[in-house]
Amino acid sequence: MIVCSCKRTILSVCIPAYNRPLWLKRAIESILTTPASQQHKIEIVVSDDSTVIDCREIAEDLRHQWQGQWKYRSNFPSLGMARNWNHCIKLASSDYVLILHDDDYLEPQGVERIINTIEAKPEIPTFLFGVQVVTSQKKIRKTQVICSEQYFSPSEALERILTDSSYIRFPGIVGRKNVFEATGYFNEKIGGIADIQMWIRICQKCGLYCVPTVVSNYTVHSNALTMDMFNLETIQGLENIFKSVAATKVLPQATLLYCKSNYFHQFILAGTVR
């Protein structure tokens, strides 16, 4: 593991990498746009599951352009998707964590906007920022951002993420590391819905503070790891998630049924489009 040690940072931008060197380069370079005066507040963490050396070479090359804290870990054998997400979080040494997949990237000033928000509201455990959904050619398909800054209570946040299958996207959520620790990390046994289950657990625990600022880009493409999740096994897993939420009785049954209807409708449409 390559480590650059500095004083404690505010935000760890964690990149779980896997065999996509050019996109990994884009992801890291989007962090490097952070002004030098701010870089001491940010830690870059790369947990590399790749079976090719290209990703390591790119990380080593770009490391010299960063003045803040830096960690690179090559995983052998590969950890797998959810386990690598968890490994990223465990490697992080900052109070807050942003998981930036290697095929996603930050907006210019994206890190600054996140840092400014955290410093202005250090009592908030979990933030949701705006995200642009883009193609592999960086064409914007949708801008997903809330209209006004507001906090949603656990029940309000839960209703929103259970109504909209893409309400929370990875590069838009920033949470305290201890929130991930307290919720038990991502479930490594349930495949591509591990993130959905995690967002539900986080919202149940502390709600969600939404910020009307776009900070990142979520790339939709044919080689995304999530492309394999549109199948019967995933649908059964989602059914189990809704059953577990129903057992908590946080939401009225009628509200939960409405959420479930909308959620599966959007999920099936997304699978059809992809």
PDB file of C-alpha atoms in Angstrom:
ATOM      1  CA  MET A   1       0.000   0.000   0.000  1.00  0.00           C
ATOM      2  CA  ILE A   2       1.259   3.467  -0.936  1.00  0.00           C
ATOM      3  CA  VAL A   3       0.511   6.044   1.759  1.00  0.00           C
ATOM      4  CA  CYS A   4       1.226   9.754   2.043  1.00  0.00           C
ATOM      5  CA  SER A   5       0.762  10.862   5.639  1.00  0.00           C
ATOM      6  CA  CYS A   6      -0.413  14.376   6.517  1.00  0.00           C
ATOM      7  CA  LYS A   7      -2.515  15.929   9.274  1.00  0.00           C
ATOM      8  CA  ARG A   8      -6.132  14.827   9.699  1.00  0.00           C
ATOM      9  CA  THR A   9      -8.389  15.538   6.739  1.00  0.00           C
ATOM     10  CA  ILE A  10     -12.092  16.429   6.496  1.00  0.00           C
ATOM     11  CA  LEU A  11     -13.143  14.356   3.469  1.00  0.00           C
ATOM     12  CA  SER A  12     -11.892  11.062   2.037  1.00  0.00           C
ATOM     13  CA  VAL A  13     -12.759  10.621  -1.637  1.00  0.00           C
ATOM     14  CA  CYS A  14     -12.704   6.844  -1.982  1.00  0.00           C
ATOM     15  CA  ILE A  15     -12.366   5.238  -5.417  1.00  0.00           C
ATOM     16  CA  PRO A  16     -13.057   1.497  -5.758  1.00  0.00           C
ATOM     17  CA  ALA A  17     -11.289   0.687  -9.042  1.00  0.00           C
ATOM     18  CA  TYR A  18     -11.653  -2.289 -11.368  1.00  0.00           C
ATOM     19  CA  ASN A  19     -10.006  -2.641 -14.796  1.00  0.00           C
ATOM     20  CA  ARG A  20     -11.049   0.766 -16.170  1.00  0.00           C
ATOM     21  CA  PRO A  21      -7.752   2.701 -16.282  1.00  0.00           C
ATOM     22  CA  LEU A  22      -8.860   5.573 -18.525  1.00  0.00           C
ATOM     23  CA  TRP A  23     -11.949   6.244 -16.455  1.00  0.00           C
ATOM     24  CA  LEU A  24      -9.935   5.903 -13.253  1.00  0.00           C
ATOM     25  CA  LYS A  25      -7.637   8.591 -14.659  1.00  0.00           C
ATOM     26  CA  ARG A  26     -10.647  10.827 -15.307  1.00  0.00           C
ATOM     27  CA  ALA A  27     -11.999  10.235 -11.789  1.00  0.00           C
ATOM     28  CA  ILE A  28      -8.697  11.087 -10.086  1.00  0.00           C
ATOM     29  CA  GLU A  29      -8.061  14.093 -12.322  1.00  0.00           C
ATOM     30  CA  SER A  30     -11.469  15.481 -11.343  1.00  0.00           C
ATOM     31  CA  ILE A  31     -10.224  15.572  -7.734  1.00  0.00           C
ATOM     32  CA  LEU A  32      -6.891  17.106  -8.726  1.00  0.00           C
ATOM     33  CA  THR A  33      -8.713  20.283  -9.809  1.00  0.00           C
ATOM     34  CA  THR A  34      -9.080  21.109  -6.102  1.00  0.00           C
ATOM     35  CA  PRO A  35      -6.997  24.259  -5.354  1.00  0.00           C
ATOM     36  CA  ALA A  36      -3.675  23.534  -3.642  1.00  0.00           C
ATOM     37  CA  SER A  37      -4.816  25.623  -0.669  1.00  0.00           C
ATOM     38  CA  GLN A  38      -7.667  23.139  -0.065  1.00  0.00           C
ATOM     39  CA  GLN A  39      -5.889  19.858  -0.783  1.00  0.00           C
ATOM     40  CA  HIS A  40      -4.736  19.357   2.802  1.00  0.00           C
ATOM     41  CA  LYS A  41      -8.408  18.909   3.753  1.00  0.00           C
ATOM     42  CA  ILE A  42      -8.948  16.003   1.345  1.00  0.00           C
ATOM     43  CA  GLU A  43      -7.659  12.453   1.268  1.00  0.00           C
ATOM     44  CA  ILE A  44      -7.679  10.396  -1.938  1.00  0.00           C
ATOM     45  CA  VAL A  45      -8.134   6.660  -1.375  1.00  0.00           C
ATOM     46  CA  VAL A  46      -7.875   4.162  -4.250  1.00  0.00           C
ATOM     47  CA  SER A  47      -8.749   0.532  -3.522  1.00  0.00           C
ATOM     48  CA  ASP A  48      -7.779  -1.272  -6.720  1.00  0.00           C
ATOM     49  CA  ASP A  49      -9.470  -4.588  -7.509  1.00  0.00           C
ATOM     50  CA  SER A  50      -7.999  -4.641 -11.017  1.00  0.00           C
ATOM     51  CA  THR A  51      -6.433  -7.661 -12.675  1.00  0.00           C
ATOM     52  CA  VAL A  52      -4.388  -5.396 -14.976  1.00  0.00           C
ATOM     53  CA  ILE A  53      -1.437  -3.209 -13.992  1.00  0.00           C
ATOM     54  CA  ASP A  54      -2.633  -0.138 -15.926  1.00  0.00           C
ATOM     55  CA  CYS A  55      -4.714   1.222 -13.024  1.00  0.00           C
ATOM     56  CA  ARG A  56      -1.780   1.061 -10.624  1.00  0.00           C
ATOM     57  CA  GLU A  57       0.489   2.836 -13.109  1.00  0.00           C
ATOM     58  CA  ILE A  58      -2.040   5.639 -13.607  1.00  0.00           C
ATOM     59  CA  ALA A  59      -2.505   6.060  -9.853  1.00  0.00           C
ATOM     60  CA  GLU A  60       1.256   6.214  -9.269  1.00  0.00           C
ATOM     61  CA  ASP A  61       1.665   8.783 -12.050  1.00  0.00           C
ATOM     62  CA  LEU A  62      -1.117  11.073 -10.817  1.00  0.00           C
ATOM     63  CA  ARG A  63      -0.049  10.813  -7.186  1.00  0.00           C
ATOM     64  CA  HIS A  64       2.762  13.295  -7.820  1.00  0.00           C
ATOM     65  CA  GLN A  65       0.222  15.983  -8.774  1.00  0.00           C
ATOM     66  CA  TRP A  66      -1.513  15.836  -5.381  1.00  0.00           C
ATOM     67  CA  GLN A  67      -0.323  17.728  -2.293  1.00  0.00           C
ATOM     68  CA  GLY A  68      -2.810  16.230   0.162  1.00  0.00           C
ATOM     69  CA  GLN A  69      -3.072  12.826   1.782  1.00  0.00           C
ATOM     70  CA  TRP A  70      -3.065   9.826  -0.533  1.00  0.00           C
ATOM     71  CA  LYS A  71      -3.596   6.079  -0.134  1.00  0.00           C
ATOM     72  CA  TYR A  72      -3.397   3.390  -2.818  1.00  0.00           C
ATOM     73  CA  ARG A  73      -4.085  -0.275  -2.150  1.00  0.00           C
ATOM     74  CA  SER A  74      -3.801  -3.065  -4.737  1.00  0.00           C
ATOM     75  CA  ASN A  75      -6.060  -5.983  -3.797  1.00  0.00           C
ATOM     76  CA  PHE A  76      -4.924  -9.514  -4.585  1.00  0.00           C
ATOM     77  CA  PRO A  77      -6.995 -11.498  -4.955  1.00  0.00           C
ATOM     78  CA  SER A  78      -9.754  -9.089  -5.947  1.00  0.00           C
ATOM     79  CA  LEU A  79     -12.246  -8.378  -3.182  1.00  0.00           C
ATOM     80  CA  GLY A  80     -15.418  -8.097  -5.242  1.00  0.00           C
ATOM     81  CA  MET A  81     -17.775  -5.144  -5.564  1.00  0.00           C
ATOM     82  CA  ALA A  82     -19.385  -4.572  -2.150  1.00  0.00           C
ATOM     83  CA  ARG A  83     -16.353  -5.802  -0.233  1.00  0.00           C
ATOM     84  CA  ASN A  84     -14.202  -3.304  -2.097  1.00  0.00           C
ATOM     85  CA  TRP A  85     -16.632  -0.506  -1.186  1.00  0.00           C
ATOM     86  CA  ASN A  86     -16.253  -1.492   2.451  1.00  0.00           C
ATOM     87  CA  HIS A  87     -12.477  -1.701   2.118  1.00  0.00           C
ATOM     88  CA  CYS A  88     -12.414   1.876   0.800  1.00  0.00           C
ATOM     89  CA  ILE A  89     -14.324   3.122   3.836  1.00  0.00           C
ATOM     90  CA  LYS A  90     -12.081   1.232   6.254  1.00  0.00           C
ATOM     91  CA  LEU A  91      -8.965   2.714   4.625  1.00  0.00           C
ATOM     92  CA  ALA A  92     -10.345   6.260   4.948  1.00  0.00           C
ATOM     93  CA  SER A  93      -8.989   8.388   7.780  1.00  0.00           C
ATOM     94  CA  SER A  94     -11.270  11.453   7.421  1.00  0.00           C
ATOM     95  CA  ASP A  95     -14.467  12.240   9.303  1.00  0.00           C
ATOM     96  CA  TYR A  96     -16.519  12.183   6.077  1.00  0.00           C
ATOM     97  CA  VAL A  97     -16.479   9.754   3.149  1.00  0.00           C
ATOM     98  CA  LEU A  98     -17.513  10.078  -0.503  1.00  0.00           C
ATOM     99  CA  ILE A  99     -17.400   6.919  -2.625  1.00  0.00           C
ATOM    100  CA  LEU A 100     -16.580   7.894  -6.201  1.00  0.00           C
ATOM    101  CA  HIS A 101     -16.742   4.937  -8.571  1.00  0.00           C
ATOM    102  CA  ASP A 102     -13.953   4.841 -11.134  1.00  0.00           C
ATOM    103  CA  ASP A 103     -16.407   5.510 -13.987  1.00  0.00           C
ATOM    104  CA  ASP A 104     -17.839   8.623 -12.275  1.00  0.00           C
ATOM    105  CA  TYR A 105     -16.180  12.004 -11.800  1.00  0.00           C
ATOM    106  CA  LEU A 106     -16.508  15.239  -9.859  1.00  0.00           C
ATOM    107  CA  GLU A 107     -17.534  18.621 -11.189  1.00  0.00           C
ATOM    108  CA  PRO A 108     -14.999  21.481 -11.133  1.00  0.00           C
ATOM    109  CA  GLN A 109     -15.216  22.982  -7.630  1.00  0.00           C
ATOM    110  CA  GLY A 110     -17.165  19.863  -6.596  1.00  0.00           C
ATOM    111  CA  VAL A 111     -14.834  19.037  -3.708  1.00  0.00           C
ATOM    112  CA  GLU A 112     -14.752  22.684  -2.587  1.00  0.00           C
ATOM    113  CA  ARG A 113     -18.560  22.798  -2.476  1.00  0.00           C
ATOM    114  CA  ILE A 114     -18.661  19.633  -0.384  1.00  0.00           C
ATOM    115  CA  ILE A 115     -15.974  20.872   2.017  1.00  0.00           C
ATOM    116  CA  ASN A 116     -17.686  24.261   2.412  1.00  0.00           C
ATOM    117  CA  THR A 117     -20.990  22.556   3.211  1.00  0.00           C
ATOM    118  CA  ILE A 118     -19.426  20.206   5.767  1.00  0.00           C
ATOM    119  CA  GLU A 119     -17.581  23.069   7.475  1.00  0.00           C
ATOM    120  CA  ALA A 120     -20.769  25.148   7.618  1.00  0.00           C
ATOM    121  CA  LYS A 121     -22.831  22.284   9.084  1.00  0.00           C
ATOM    122  CA  PRO A 122     -20.479  19.926  10.980  1.00  0.00           C
ATOM    123  CA  GLU A 123     -23.379  18.575  13.046  1.00  0.00           C
ATOM    124  CA  ILE A 124     -24.989  16.907   9.982  1.00  0.00           C
ATOM    125  CA  PRO A 125     -24.090  13.194   9.606  1.00  0.00           C
ATOM    126  CA  THR A 126     -25.242  12.600   5.999  1.00  0.00           C
ATOM    127  CA  PHE A 127     -25.511  14.952   3.008  1.00  0.00           C
ATOM    128  CA  LEU A 128     -27.073  14.340  -0.402  1.00  0.00           C
ATOM    129  CA  PHE A 129     -25.760  16.590  -3.192  1.00  0.00           C
ATOM    130  CA  GLY A 130     -26.933  17.005  -6.777  1.00  0.00           C
ATOM    131  CA  VAL A 131     -25.680  14.694  -9.528  1.00  0.00           C
ATOM    132  CA  GLN A 132     -25.661  14.891 -13.312  1.00  0.00           C
ATOM    133  CA  VAL A 133     -26.430  11.623 -15.109  1.00  0.00           C
ATOM    134  CA  VAL A 134     -24.151  11.495 -18.157  1.00  0.00           C
ATOM    135  CA  THR A 135     -23.280   9.175 -21.041  1.00  0.00           C
ATOM    136  CA  SER A 136     -19.811   7.769 -21.631  1.00  0.00           C
ATOM    137  CA  GLN A 137     -19.250  10.764 -23.957  1.00  0.00           C
ATOM    138  CA  LYS A 138     -20.114  13.167 -21.065  1.00  0.00           C
ATOM    139  CA  LYS A 139     -23.463  14.118 -22.605  1.00  0.00           C
ATOM    140  CA  ILE A 140     -25.837  15.164 -19.832  1.00  0.00           C
ATOM    141  CA  ARG A 141     -28.998  13.041 -19.808  1.00  0.00           C
ATOM    142  CA  LYS A 142     -30.469  14.363 -16.577  1.00  0.00           C
ATOM    143  CA  THR A 143     -29.633  16.716 -13.737  1.00  0.00           C
ATOM    144  CA  GLN A 144     -30.783  15.284 -10.436  1.00  0.00           C
ATOM    145  CA  VAL A 145     -30.816  17.967  -7.753  1.00  0.00           C
ATOM    146  CA  ILE A 146     -33.246  19.099  -5.087  1.00  0.00           C
ATOM    147  CA  CYS A 147     -34.802  22.571  -5.423  1.00  0.00           C
ATOM    148  CA  SER A 148     -34.005  23.873  -1.944  1.00  0.00           C
ATOM    149  CA  GLU A 149     -31.741  22.991   0.955  1.00  0.00           C
ATOM    150  CA  GLN A 150     -33.624  20.941   3.515  1.00  0.00           C
ATOM    151  CA  TYR A 151     -33.432  18.146   6.041  1.00  0.00           C
ATOM    152  CA  PHE A 152     -35.630  15.067   5.728  1.00  0.00           C
ATOM    153  CA  SER A 153     -36.420  13.134   8.881  1.00  0.00           C
ATOM    154  CA  PRO A 154     -35.851   9.346   8.850  1.00  0.00           C
ATOM    155  CA  SER A 155     -39.448   8.620   7.811  1.00  0.00           C
ATOM    156  CA  GLU A 156     -39.435  11.378   5.155  1.00  0.00           C
ATOM    157  CA  ALA A 157     -36.088  10.268   3.729  1.00  0.00           C
ATOM    158  CA  LEU A 158     -37.192   6.648   3.738  1.00  0.00           C
ATOM    159  CA  GLU A 159     -40.359   7.458   1.814  1.00  0.00           C
ATOM    160  CA  ARG A 160     -38.359   9.311  -0.839  1.00  0.00           C
ATOM    161  CA  ILE A 161     -35.766   6.630  -1.494  1.00  0.00           C
ATOM    162  CA  LEU A 162     -38.415   3.889  -1.517  1.00  0.00           C
ATOM    163  CA  THR A 163     -40.467   5.837  -4.071  1.00  0.00           C
ATOM    164  CA  ASP A 164     -37.604   6.714  -6.412  1.00  0.00           C
ATOM    165  CA  SER A 165     -35.192   3.890  -7.299  1.00  0.00           C
ATOM    166  CA  SER A 166     -32.418   6.382  -8.154  1.00  0.00           C
ATOM    167  CA  TYR A 167     -33.052   9.051  -5.531  1.00  0.00           C
ATOM    168  CA  ILE A 168     -29.583   8.461  -4.061  1.00  0.00           C
ATOM    169  CA  ARG A 169     -26.675   7.946  -6.421  1.00  0.00           C
ATOM    170  CA  PHE A 170     -23.223   7.017  -5.152  1.00  0.00           C
ATOM    171  CA  PRO A 171     -21.259  10.152  -6.111  1.00  0.00           C
ATOM    172  CA  GLY A 172     -23.895  12.386  -4.527  1.00  0.00           C
ATOM    173  CA  ILE A 173     -23.950  11.029  -0.981  1.00  0.00           C
ATOM    174  CA  VAL A 174     -21.413  12.121   1.624  1.00  0.00           C
ATOM    175  CA  GLY A 175     -21.581  10.614   5.083  1.00  0.00           C
ATOM    176  CA  ARG A 176     -19.621  10.435   8.286  1.00  0.00           C
ATOM    177  CA  LYS A 177     -17.386   7.399   8.400  1.00  0.00           C
ATOM    178  CA  ASN A 178     -18.857   6.433  11.775  1.00  0.00           C
ATOM    179  CA  VAL A 179     -22.345   6.330  10.223  1.00  0.00           C
ATOM    180  CA  PHE A 180     -21.186   3.626   7.821  1.00  0.00           C
ATOM    181  CA  GLU A 181     -19.512   1.826  10.716  1.00  0.00           C
ATOM    182  CA  ALA A 182     -22.635   2.040  12.891  1.00  0.00           C
ATOM    183  CA  THR A 183     -24.902   0.672  10.153  1.00  0.00           C
ATOM    184  CA  GLY A 184     -22.629  -2.319   9.593  1.00  0.00           C
ATOM    185  CA  TYR A 185     -21.110  -1.469   6.193  1.00  0.00           C
ATOM    186  CA  PHE A 186     -22.450  -2.737   2.854  1.00  0.00           C
ATOM    187  CA  ASN A 187     -23.919  -6.241   2.838  1.00  0.00           C
ATOM    188  CA  GLU A 188     -21.432  -8.284   0.782  1.00  0.00           C
ATOM    189  CA  LYS A 189     -23.844 -11.176   0.207  1.00  0.00           C
ATOM    190  CA  ILE A 190     -26.717  -9.519  -1.658  1.00  0.00           C
ATOM    191  CA  GLY A 191     -25.005  -8.344  -4.838  1.00  0.00           C
ATOM    192  CA  GLY A 192     -25.968  -5.163  -6.709  1.00  0.00           C
ATOM    193  CA  ILE A 193     -28.640  -4.019  -4.248  1.00  0.00           C
ATOM    194  CA  ALA A 194     -26.166  -3.640  -1.377  1.00  0.00           C
ATOM    195  CA  ASP A 195     -26.123   0.131  -1.928  1.00  0.00           C
ATOM    196  CA  ILE A 196     -29.923   0.406  -1.845  1.00  0.00           C
ATOM    197  CA  GLN A 197     -30.041  -1.490   1.428  1.00  0.00           C
ATOM    198  CA  MET A 198     -27.304   0.737   2.872  1.00  0.00           C
ATOM    199  CA  TRP A 199     -29.089   3.983   1.934  1.00  0.00           C
ATOM    200  CA  ILE A 200     -32.242   2.682   3.602  1.00  0.00           C
ATOM    201  CA  ARG A 201     -30.360   1.833   6.789  1.00  0.00           C
ATOM    202  CA  ILE A 202     -28.626   5.223   6.833  1.00  0.00           C
ATOM    203  CA  CYS A 203     -31.888   7.104   6.294  1.00  0.00           C
ATOM    204  CA  GLN A 204     -33.583   5.103   9.038  1.00  0.00           C
ATOM    205  CA  LYS A 205     -30.750   5.984  11.385  1.00  0.00           C
ATOM    206  CA  CYS A 206     -30.191   9.701  10.759  1.00  0.00           C
ATOM    207  CA  GLY A 207     -32.355  11.029   7.952  1.00  0.00           C
ATOM    208  CA  LEU A 208     -30.898  12.983   5.040  1.00  0.00           C
ATOM    209  CA  TYR A 209     -29.739  16.581   4.557  1.00  0.00           C
ATOM    210  CA  CYS A 210     -30.195  17.569   0.905  1.00  0.00           C
ATOM    211  CA  VAL A 211     -28.127  20.316  -0.714  1.00  0.00           C
ATOM    212  CA  PRO A 212     -29.198  21.993  -4.009  1.00  0.00           C
ATOM    213  CA  THR A 213     -25.708  21.929  -5.486  1.00  0.00           C
ATOM    214  CA  VAL A 214     -24.414  19.641  -8.251  1.00  0.00           C
ATOM    215  CA  VAL A 215     -21.011  18.226  -7.317  1.00  0.00           C
ATOM    216  CA  SER A 216     -20.538  15.104  -9.447  1.00  0.00           C
ATOM    217  CA  ASN A 217     -21.373  13.099 -12.556  1.00  0.00           C
ATOM    218  CA  TYR A 218     -22.825   9.584 -12.649  1.00  0.00           C
ATOM    219  CA  THR A 219     -21.954   7.734 -15.861  1.00  0.00           C
ATOM    220  CA  VAL A 220     -24.464   5.384 -17.502  1.00  0.00           C
ATOM    221  CA  HIS A 221     -22.809   2.938 -19.902  1.00  0.00           C
ATOM    222  CA  SER A 222     -23.036  -0.656 -21.124  1.00  0.00           C
ATOM    223  CA  ASN A 223     -20.038  -1.876 -19.077  1.00  0.00           C
ATOM    224  CA  ALA A 224     -21.310  -0.669 -15.714  1.00  0.00           C
ATOM    225  CA  LEU A 225     -21.254  -3.282 -12.951  1.00  0.00           C
ATOM    226  CA  THR A 226     -24.920  -2.548 -12.252  1.00  0.00           C
ATOM    227  CA  MET A 227     -25.954  -3.760 -15.716  1.00  0.00           C
ATOM    228  CA  ASP A 228     -26.177  -7.312 -14.361  1.00  0.00           C
ATOM    229  CA  MET A 229     -28.689  -6.461 -11.641  1.00  0.00           C
ATOM    230  CA  PHE A 230     -31.841  -6.411 -13.793  1.00  0.00           C
ATOM    231  CA  ASN A 231     -32.907  -9.989 -13.127  1.00  0.00           C
ATOM    232  CA  LEU A 232     -35.249 -12.146 -11.036  1.00  0.00           C
ATOM    233  CA  GLU A 233     -32.723 -12.541  -8.205  1.00  0.00           C
ATOM    234  CA  THR A 234     -32.496  -8.776  -7.783  1.00  0.00           C
ATOM    235  CA  ILE A 235     -36.272  -8.392  -7.815  1.00  0.00           C
ATOM    236  CA  GLN A 236     -36.547 -11.031  -5.079  1.00  0.00           C
ATOM    237  CA  GLY A 237     -33.872  -9.173  -3.104  1.00  0.00           C
ATOM    238  CA  LEU A 238     -35.797  -5.923  -3.424  1.00  0.00           C
ATOM    239  CA  GLU A 239     -38.946  -7.705  -2.263  1.00  0.00           C
ATOM    240  CA  ASN A 240     -37.046  -8.777   0.858  1.00  0.00           C
ATOM    241  CA  ILE A 241     -35.883  -5.200   1.453  1.00  0.00           C
ATOM    242  CA  PHE A 242     -39.460  -3.923   1.346  1.00  0.00           C
ATOM    243  CA  LYS A 243     -40.507  -6.707   3.718  1.00  0.00           C
ATOM    244  CA  SER A 244     -37.790  -5.716   6.180  1.00  0.00           C
ATOM    245  CA  VAL A 245     -38.888  -2.063   6.028  1.00  0.00           C
ATOM    246  CA  ALA A 246     -42.507  -3.106   6.567  1.00  0.00           C
ATOM    247  CA  ALA A 247     -41.455  -5.008   9.695  1.00  0.00           C
ATOM    248  CA  THR A 248     -40.061  -1.797  11.225  1.00  0.00           C
ATOM    249  CA  LYS A 249     -43.493  -0.094  10.849  1.00  0.00           C
ATOM    250  CA  VAL A 250     -41.752   3.242  10.270  1.00  0.00           C
ATOM    251  CA  LEU A 251     -44.095   3.933   7.343  1.00  0.00           C
ATOM    252  CA  PRO A 252     -47.846   3.257   7.171  1.00  0.00           C
ATOM    253  CA  GLN A 253     -48.736   0.217   5.068  1.00  0.00           C
ATOM    254  CA  ALA A 254     -50.599   2.291   2.468  1.00  0.00           C
ATOM    255  CA  THR A 255     -47.580   4.602   2.058  1.00  0.00           C
ATOM    256  CA  LEU A 256     -45.221   1.652   1.722  1.00  0.00           C
ATOM    257  CA  LEU A 257     -47.415   0.010  -0.935  1.00  0.00           C
ATOM    258  CA  TYR A 258     -47.444   3.284  -2.885  1.00  0.00           C
ATOM    259  CA  CYS A 259     -43.641   3.505  -2.596  1.00  0.00           C
ATOM    260  CA  LYS A 260     -43.211  -0.096  -3.726  1.00  0.00           C
ATOM    261  CA  SER A 261     -45.415   0.381  -6.777  1.00  0.00           C
ATOM    262  CA  ASN A 262     -43.431   3.427  -7.898  1.00  0.00           C
ATOM    263  CA  TYR A 263     -40.083   1.866  -7.095  1.00  0.00           C
ATOM    264  CA  PHE A 264     -40.617  -1.292  -9.145  1.00  0.00           C
ATOM    265  CA  HIS A 265     -42.153   0.673 -11.996  1.00  0.00           C
ATOM    266  CA  GLN A 266     -39.021   2.829 -12.257  1.00  0.00           C
ATOM    267  CA  PHE A 267     -36.689  -0.120 -11.745  1.00  0.00           C
ATOM    268  CA  ILE A 268     -38.269  -2.063 -14.620  1.00  0.00           C
ATOM    269  CA  LEU A 269     -38.199   0.992 -16.888  1.00  0.00           C
ATOM    270  CA  ALA A 270     -34.520   1.571 -16.079  1.00  0.00           C
ATOM    271  CA  GLY A 271     -33.713  -2.047 -16.895  1.00  0.00           C
ATOM    272  CA  THR A 272     -35.591  -1.816 -20.179  1.00  0.00           C
ATOM    273  CA  VAL A 273     -33.786   1.383 -21.230  1.00  0.00           C
ATOM    274  CA  ARG A 274     -30.366   0.002 -20.334  1.00  0.00           C
TER     275      ARG A 274
END
